[in-house]
Amino acid sequence: MSEERSSQGGEGQNAAFWTPLFLAWLLALLATAGALFLGEVMGKAPCVLCWYQRIAMFPLVLVLGMGLFALDARSVRYALPLAGVGWGIAAYHLLIFWGVVSKDLVPCGKGSSCADAHVQMAGVVPIPLLSLAAFTGILVALWVARARAGRAKA
């Protein structure tokens, strides 16, 4: 009888944990698809900072997807550092784009520049801003998932 109650309660708690984890995975999937579309279809070569952001974003699709499939709360623990590092790089990239950071501190060498005007979607929205928004949404969703998973243990 007690096993029935714990499994019923566990399913509700898993559903509460699953929803923000799914949202984080969906954001990572859309950001990854968008980055691949920009590079492969539209032919926009990524700059050095864009590559670093991709390095942080692309594994999130796999880590969060596996966490969803197995309903494993540990996936949040593995995804938070990736999303945090990606957020920091995206924020720095945006500061470079807006001209807040000195040109001497720009890591771009050969290839695309991190501050060029072609780093905008439709000539209006900077791509680093889209990246920052994606990483912010992922971080918020992961914090909610972690909080709900912590409540499930208590």
Coordinates of N, CA and C in Angstrom, one line a residue:
M1 N 0.8 -1.2 0.0 CA 0.0 0.0 0.0 C 0.9 1.3 0.0
S2 N 1.9 1.2 0.8 CA 2.8 2.4 0.9 C 3.5 2.6 -0.4
E3 N 3.9 1.5 -1.1 CA 4.5 1.6 -2.4 C 3.6 2.3 -3.5
E4 N 2.3 2.0 -3.4 CA 1.4 2.6 -4.3 C 1.4 4.1 -4.1
R5 N 1.3 4.5 -2.8 CA 1.3 6.0 -2.5 C 2.6 6.7 -3.0
S6 N 3.7 6.0 -2.7 CA 5.0 6.7 -3.1 C 5.1 6.7 -4.6
S7 N 4.6 5.7 -5.3 CA 4.8 5.8 -6.8 C 3.8 6.8 -7.3
Q8 N 2.6 7.0 -6.7 CA 1.7 8.0 -7.2 C 2.3 9.4 -7.0
G9 N 2.8 9.6 -5.8 CA 3.4 10.9 -5.5 C 4.6 11.1 -6.3
G10 N 5.4 10.1 -6.5 CA 6.6 10.2 -7.3 C 6.3 10.6 -8.8
E11 N 5.2 10.1 -9.3 CA 4.9 10.4 -10.7 C 4.5 11.9 -10.8
G12 N 3.8 12.4 -9.8 CA 3.5 13.9 -9.8 C 4.7 14.7 -9.7
Q13 N 5.6 14.3 -8.8 CA 6.8 15.0 -8.6 C 7.7 14.9 -9.8
N14 N 7.8 13.8 -10.5 CA 8.5 13.6 -11.7 C 8.0 14.5 -12.8
A15 N 6.7 14.6 -12.9 CA 6.0 15.5 -13.9 C 6.4 17.0 -13.6
A16 N 6.5 17.4 -12.3 CA 6.8 18.7 -12.0 C 8.3 19.0 -12.3
F17 N 9.1 18.0 -12.2 CA 10.6 18.2 -12.5 C 10.8 18.1 -14.0
W18 N 10.0 17.3 -14.7 CA 10.1 17.0 -16.1 C 9.8 18.2 -17.0
T19 N 8.8 19.0 -16.6 CA 8.4 20.1 -17.4 C 9.5 21.2 -17.6
P20 N 10.1 21.7 -16.5 CA 11.2 22.7 -16.8 C 12.4 22.1 -17.4
L21 N 12.7 20.8 -17.2 CA 13.8 20.1 -17.9 C 13.5 20.0 -19.4
F22 N 12.3 19.7 -19.7 CA 11.9 19.7 -21.1 C 12.0 21.1 -21.8
L23 N 11.6 22.1 -21.0 CA 11.7 23.5 -21.6 C 13.2 23.8 -21.8
A24 N 14.1 23.5 -20.9 CA 15.5 23.7 -21.1 C 16.0 23.0 -22.3
W25 N 15.6 21.7 -22.4 CA 16.0 20.9 -23.6 C 15.5 21.5 -24.9
L26 N 14.3 21.9 -24.9 CA 13.7 22.5 -26.1 C 14.4 23.8 -26.5
L27 N 14.8 24.6 -25.5 CA 15.5 25.9 -25.8 C 16.9 25.5 -26.4
A28 N 17.6 24.5 -25.8 CA 18.9 24.1 -26.3 C 18.8 23.6 -27.7
L29 N 17.7 22.8 -28.0 CA 17.5 22.2 -29.3 C 17.3 23.3 -30.3
L30 N 16.4 24.3 -30.0 CA 16.1 25.4 -30.9 C 17.4 26.2 -31.2
A31 N 18.1 26.5 -30.1 CA 19.4 27.3 -30.3 C 20.4 26.6 -31.1
T32 N 20.5 25.3 -30.9 CA 21.5 24.5 -31.7 C 21.0 24.4 -33.2
A33 N 19.7 24.2 -33.4 CA 19.2 24.2 -34.8 C 19.4 25.6 -35.4
G34 N 19.2 26.7 -34.7 CA 19.4 28.0 -35.2 C 20.8 28.3 -35.6
A35 N 21.8 27.9 -34.7 CA 23.2 28.1 -35.0 C 23.6 27.3 -36.2
L36 N 23.1 26.1 -36.3 CA 23.5 25.3 -37.5 C 22.8 25.8 -38.8
F37 N 21.6 26.4 -38.7 CA 21.0 27.0 -39.8 C 21.8 28.2 -40.3
L38 N 22.2 29.1 -39.3 CA 22.9 30.3 -39.7 C 24.2 29.9 -40.4
G39 N 24.9 28.9 -39.9 CA 26.2 28.5 -40.4 C 26.1 27.8 -41.7
E40 N 25.3 26.7 -41.7 CA 25.3 25.8 -42.9 C 24.4 26.3 -44.0
V41 N 23.2 26.9 -43.7 CA 22.3 27.2 -44.7 C 22.5 28.7 -45.2
M42 N 22.6 29.6 -44.2 CA 22.8 31.0 -44.5 C 24.2 31.4 -44.8
G43 N 25.2 30.5 -44.5 CA 26.6 30.7 -44.8 C 27.3 31.7 -44.0
K44 N 26.7 32.0 -42.8 CA 27.4 33.0 -41.9 C 28.5 32.2 -41.1
A45 N 29.7 32.6 -41.3 CA 30.8 31.9 -40.6 C 30.8 32.4 -39.1
P46 N 30.9 31.5 -38.2 CA 30.9 31.9 -36.8 C 32.3 32.5 -36.4
C47 N 32.2 33.5 -35.5 CA 33.5 34.0 -35.0 C 34.0 33.1 -33.8
V48 N 35.1 33.5 -33.2 CA 35.7 32.7 -32.2 C 34.7 32.5 -31.0
L49 N 34.1 33.6 -30.6 CA 33.2 33.6 -29.4 C 31.9 32.8 -29.7
C50 N 31.5 32.9 -31.0 CA 30.3 32.0 -31.4 C 30.7 30.5 -31.3
W51 N 31.9 30.2 -31.6 CA 32.3 28.8 -31.5 C 32.3 28.4 -30.0
Y52 N 32.8 29.2 -29.2 CA 32.8 28.9 -27.7 C 31.4 28.7 -27.2
Q53 N 30.5 29.6 -27.7 CA 29.1 29.4 -27.2 C 28.5 28.1 -27.8
R54 N 28.8 27.8 -29.0 CA 28.4 26.5 -29.5 C 28.9 25.3 -28.7
I55 N 30.1 25.4 -28.3 CA 30.7 24.4 -27.5 C 30.0 24.2 -26.2
A56 N 29.4 25.2 -25.7 CA 28.6 25.1 -24.4 C 27.2 24.7 -24.7
M57 N 26.6 25.1 -25.9 CA 25.2 24.8 -26.2 C 25.0 23.4 -26.7
F58 N 25.8 23.0 -27.7 CA 25.5 21.7 -28.3 C 25.4 20.5 -27.4
P59 N 26.3 20.4 -26.4 CA 26.2 19.2 -25.5 C 24.9 19.3 -24.6
L60 N 24.4 20.5 -24.4 CA 23.2 20.6 -23.6 C 22.0 19.8 -24.2
V61 N 21.9 19.7 -25.5 CA 20.9 18.9 -26.1 C 21.0 17.5 -25.7
L62 N 22.2 16.9 -25.7 CA 22.4 15.5 -25.4 C 22.2 15.3 -23.9
V63 N 22.8 16.1 -23.0 CA 22.8 16.0 -21.6 C 21.3 16.1 -21.1
L64 N 20.6 17.1 -21.5 CA 19.2 17.3 -21.1 C 18.3 16.3 -21.7
G65 N 18.5 15.9 -22.9 CA 17.7 14.8 -23.5 C 17.8 13.5 -22.8
M66 N 19.1 13.1 -22.4 CA 19.3 11.9 -21.7 C 18.6 12.0 -20.3
G67 N 18.7 13.2 -19.7 CA 18.1 13.4 -18.4 C 16.6 13.3 -18.5
L68 N 16.0 13.8 -19.6 CA 14.5 13.6 -19.7 C 14.1 12.2 -19.9
F69 N 14.9 11.5 -20.8 CA 14.6 10.1 -21.1 C 14.6 9.2 -19.8
A70 N 15.6 9.4 -19.0 CA 15.8 8.6 -17.8 C 15.2 9.2 -16.5
L71 N 14.6 10.4 -16.7 CA 14.1 11.2 -15.5 C 15.1 11.3 -14.4
D72 N 16.3 11.7 -14.8 CA 17.5 11.8 -13.9 C 17.7 13.2 -13.5
A73 N 17.6 13.5 -12.3 CA 17.8 14.9 -11.8 C 19.2 15.3 -11.8
R74 N 20.1 14.3 -11.9 CA 21.6 14.6 -12.0 C 21.9 15.4 -13.3
S75 N 21.1 15.2 -14.3 CA 21.4 15.9 -15.5 C 21.4 17.5 -15.3
V76 N 20.6 18.0 -14.4 CA 20.7 19.4 -14.1 C 22.0 19.8 -13.6
R77 N 22.6 18.9 -12.7 CA 23.9 19.2 -12.1 C 25.0 19.3 -13.3
Y78 N 24.8 18.5 -14.3 CA 25.8 18.5 -15.4 C 25.5 19.6 -16.4
A79 N 24.3 20.0 -16.5 CA 24.0 21.0 -17.5 C 24.2 22.5 -17.0
L80 N 24.1 22.7 -15.7 CA 24.2 24.0 -15.1 C 25.6 24.7 -15.4
P81 N 26.7 24.0 -15.2 CA 28.0 24.6 -15.6 C 28.1 24.9 -17.1
L82 N 27.6 24.1 -17.9 CA 27.7 24.4 -19.4 C 26.9 25.6 -19.7
A83 N 25.7 25.7 -19.2 CA 24.8 26.8 -19.4 C 25.4 28.1 -18.8
G84 N 26.0 28.0 -17.6 CA 26.6 29.2 -17.0 C 27.8 29.7 -17.7
V85 N 28.6 28.8 -18.2 CA 29.8 29.3 -19.0 C 29.3 29.9 -20.3
G86 N 28.4 29.2 -20.9 CA 27.8 29.8 -22.2 C 27.2 31.1 -22.0
W87 N 26.5 31.3 -20.9 CA 25.9 32.6 -20.6 C 27.0 33.7 -20.4
G88 N 28.0 33.4 -19.7 CA 29.1 34.3 -19.5 C 29.8 34.7 -20.9
I89 N 30.0 33.7 -21.7 CA 30.6 34.0 -23.0 C 29.7 34.9 -23.9
A90 N 28.4 34.5 -23.9 CA 27.4 35.3 -24.6 C 27.3 36.7 -24.1
A91 N 27.3 36.9 -22.8 CA 27.3 38.3 -22.3 C 28.5 39.1 -22.7
Y92 N 29.7 38.5 -22.6 CA 30.9 39.1 -23.0 C 30.9 39.5 -24.5
H93 N 30.4 38.5 -25.3 CA 30.2 38.7 -26.8 C 29.3 39.9 -27.1
L94 N 28.2 40.0 -26.3 CA 27.3 41.1 -26.5 C 27.9 42.5 -26.1
L95 N 28.7 42.5 -25.1 CA 29.4 43.7 -24.7 C 30.4 44.1 -25.8
I96 N 31.1 43.1 -26.4 CA 32.0 43.5 -27.5 C 31.2 44.0 -28.7
F97 N 30.1 43.4 -29.0 CA 29.2 43.9 -30.1 C 28.8 45.3 -29.9
W98 N 28.4 45.6 -28.7 CA 27.9 47.0 -28.4 C 29.0 48.0 -28.2
G99 N 30.2 47.5 -28.2 CA 31.4 48.4 -28.1 C 31.7 48.8 -26.7
V100 N 31.2 48.1 -25.7 CA 31.5 48.4 -24.3 C 32.9 47.9 -23.9
V101 N 33.3 46.8 -24.5 CA 34.6 46.2 -24.2 C 35.6 46.8 -25.3
S102 N 36.7 47.1 -24.8 CA 37.8 47.7 -25.7 C 38.2 46.7 -26.8
K103 N 38.5 47.2 -28.0 CA 38.9 46.4 -29.1 C 40.2 45.6 -28.8
D104 N 41.0 46.1 -27.8 CA 42.2 45.3 -27.4 C 41.9 44.0 -26.7
L105 N 40.7 43.9 -26.1 CA 40.3 42.7 -25.4 C 39.5 41.7 -26.2
V106 N 39.3 42.0 -27.5 CA 38.6 41.1 -28.4 C 39.4 40.0 -28.8
P107 N 39.0 38.7 -28.6 CA 39.8 37.5 -28.9 C 39.8 37.1 -30.3
C108 N 39.0 37.8 -31.2 CA 38.9 37.4 -32.6 C 40.2 37.7 -33.3
G109 N 40.7 36.7 -34.1 CA 41.9 36.9 -34.9 C 41.5 36.7 -36.3
K110 N 41.9 35.6 -36.9 CA 41.5 35.3 -38.3 C 40.0 34.9 -38.3
G111 N 39.4 35.2 -39.5 CA 38.0 34.8 -39.7 C 37.1 35.9 -39.4
S112 N 35.9 35.6 -39.0 CA 34.8 36.6 -38.8 C 35.1 37.4 -37.5
S113 N 34.7 38.6 -37.6 CA 34.9 39.5 -36.4 C 33.7 39.3 -35.5
C114 N 34.0 39.4 -34.2 CA 32.9 39.3 -33.2 C 32.0 40.5 -33.1
A115 N 32.5 41.6 -33.7 CA 31.7 42.9 -33.5 C 31.1 43.4 -34.9
D116 N 31.2 42.6 -35.9 CA 30.7 43.0 -37.2 C 29.2 43.2 -37.2
A117 N 28.7 44.0 -38.1 CA 27.3 44.3 -38.3 C 26.6 43.0 -38.8
H118 N 27.3 42.1 -39.5 CA 26.7 40.9 -40.1 C 26.3 39.9 -39.0
V119 N 26.6 40.2 -37.8 CA 26.3 39.4 -36.7 C 24.9 39.7 -36.1
Q120 N 24.0 40.1 -37.0 CA 22.6 40.4 -36.7 C 21.7 39.6 -37.5
M121 N 20.5 39.3 -36.9 CA 19.4 38.6 -37.6 C 18.5 39.7 -38.1
A122 N 18.3 39.6 -39.4 CA 17.4 40.6 -40.1 C 17.9 42.0 -40.0
G123 N 19.2 42.2 -39.7 CA 19.8 43.5 -39.5 C 19.3 44.2 -38.3
V124 N 18.7 43.5 -37.3 CA 18.1 44.2 -36.2 C 18.6 43.6 -34.9
V125 N 18.4 42.3 -34.7 CA 18.7 41.6 -33.4 C 20.1 41.0 -33.5
P126 N 21.0 41.4 -32.6 CA 22.3 40.8 -32.6 C 22.2 39.3 -32.2
I127 N 23.0 38.5 -32.9 CA 23.0 37.0 -32.6 C 23.5 36.8 -31.2
P128 N 24.5 37.5 -30.7 CA 24.9 37.3 -29.3 C 23.7 37.5 -28.3
L129 N 22.8 38.5 -28.6 CA 21.7 38.7 -27.8 C 20.7 37.5 -27.8
L130 N 20.6 36.9 -29.0 CA 19.8 35.7 -29.0 C 20.4 34.5 -28.2
S131 N 21.7 34.4 -28.3 CA 22.4 33.4 -27.5 C 22.3 33.7 -26.0
L132 N 22.4 34.9 -25.6 CA 22.3 35.2 -24.2 C 20.9 34.9 -23.7
A133 N 19.9 35.2 -24.5 CA 18.5 34.9 -24.2 C 18.2 33.4 -24.0
A134 N 18.8 32.7 -24.9 CA 18.7 31.2 -24.9 C 19.3 30.6 -23.6
F135 N 20.6 31.1 -23.3 CA 21.3 30.6 -22.1 C 20.5 31.0 -20.9
T136 N 20.0 32.2 -20.9 CA 19.2 32.7 -19.7 C 18.0 31.9 -19.5
G137 N 17.2 31.6 -20.5 CA 16.1 30.7 -20.4 C 16.4 29.3 -19.9
I138 N 17.5 28.8 -20.4 CA 17.9 27.5 -20.0 C 18.3 27.5 -18.5
L139 N 19.1 28.5 -18.1 CA 19.5 28.6 -16.7 C 18.3 28.7 -15.8
V140 N 17.3 29.5 -16.1 CA 16.1 29.7 -15.3 C 15.3 28.3 -15.2
A141 N 15.2 27.7 -16.4 CA 14.5 26.4 -16.4 C 15.2 25.3 -15.5
L142 N 16.5 25.3 -15.6 CA 17.3 24.4 -14.8 C 17.2 24.7 -13.3
W143 N 17.2 25.9 -13.0 CA 17.1 26.3 -11.5 C 15.7 25.9 -11.0
V144 N 14.7 26.0 -11.8 CA 13.3 25.6 -11.4 C 13.3 24.1 -11.3
A145 N 13.9 23.4 -12.3 CA 13.9 21.9 -12.2 C 14.7 21.4 -11.0
R146 N 15.8 22.1 -10.7 CA 16.6 21.7 -9.5 C 15.8 21.9 -8.2
A147 N 15.1 23.0 -8.1 CA 14.3 23.3 -7.0 C 13.1 22.3 -6.8
R148 N 12.5 21.9 -7.9 CA 11.4 20.9 -7.9 C 12.0 19.5 -7.5
A149 N 13.2 19.2 -8.0 CA 13.8 17.9 -7.7 C 14.1 17.9 -6.2
G150 N 14.6 19.0 -5.7 CA 14.9 19.1 -4.3 C 13.7 18.9 -3.4
R151 N 12.6 19.5 -3.8 CA 11.3 19.3 -3.1 C 10.9 17.9 -3.1
A152 N 11.1 17.2 -4.2 CA 10.7 15.8 -4.4 C 11.5 14.9 -3.4
K153 N 12.7 15.3 -3.1 CA 13.5 14.5 -2.1 C 13.0 14.7 -0.7
A154 N 12.6 15.9 -0.4 CA 12.2 16.2 1.0 C 10.9 15.5 1.4

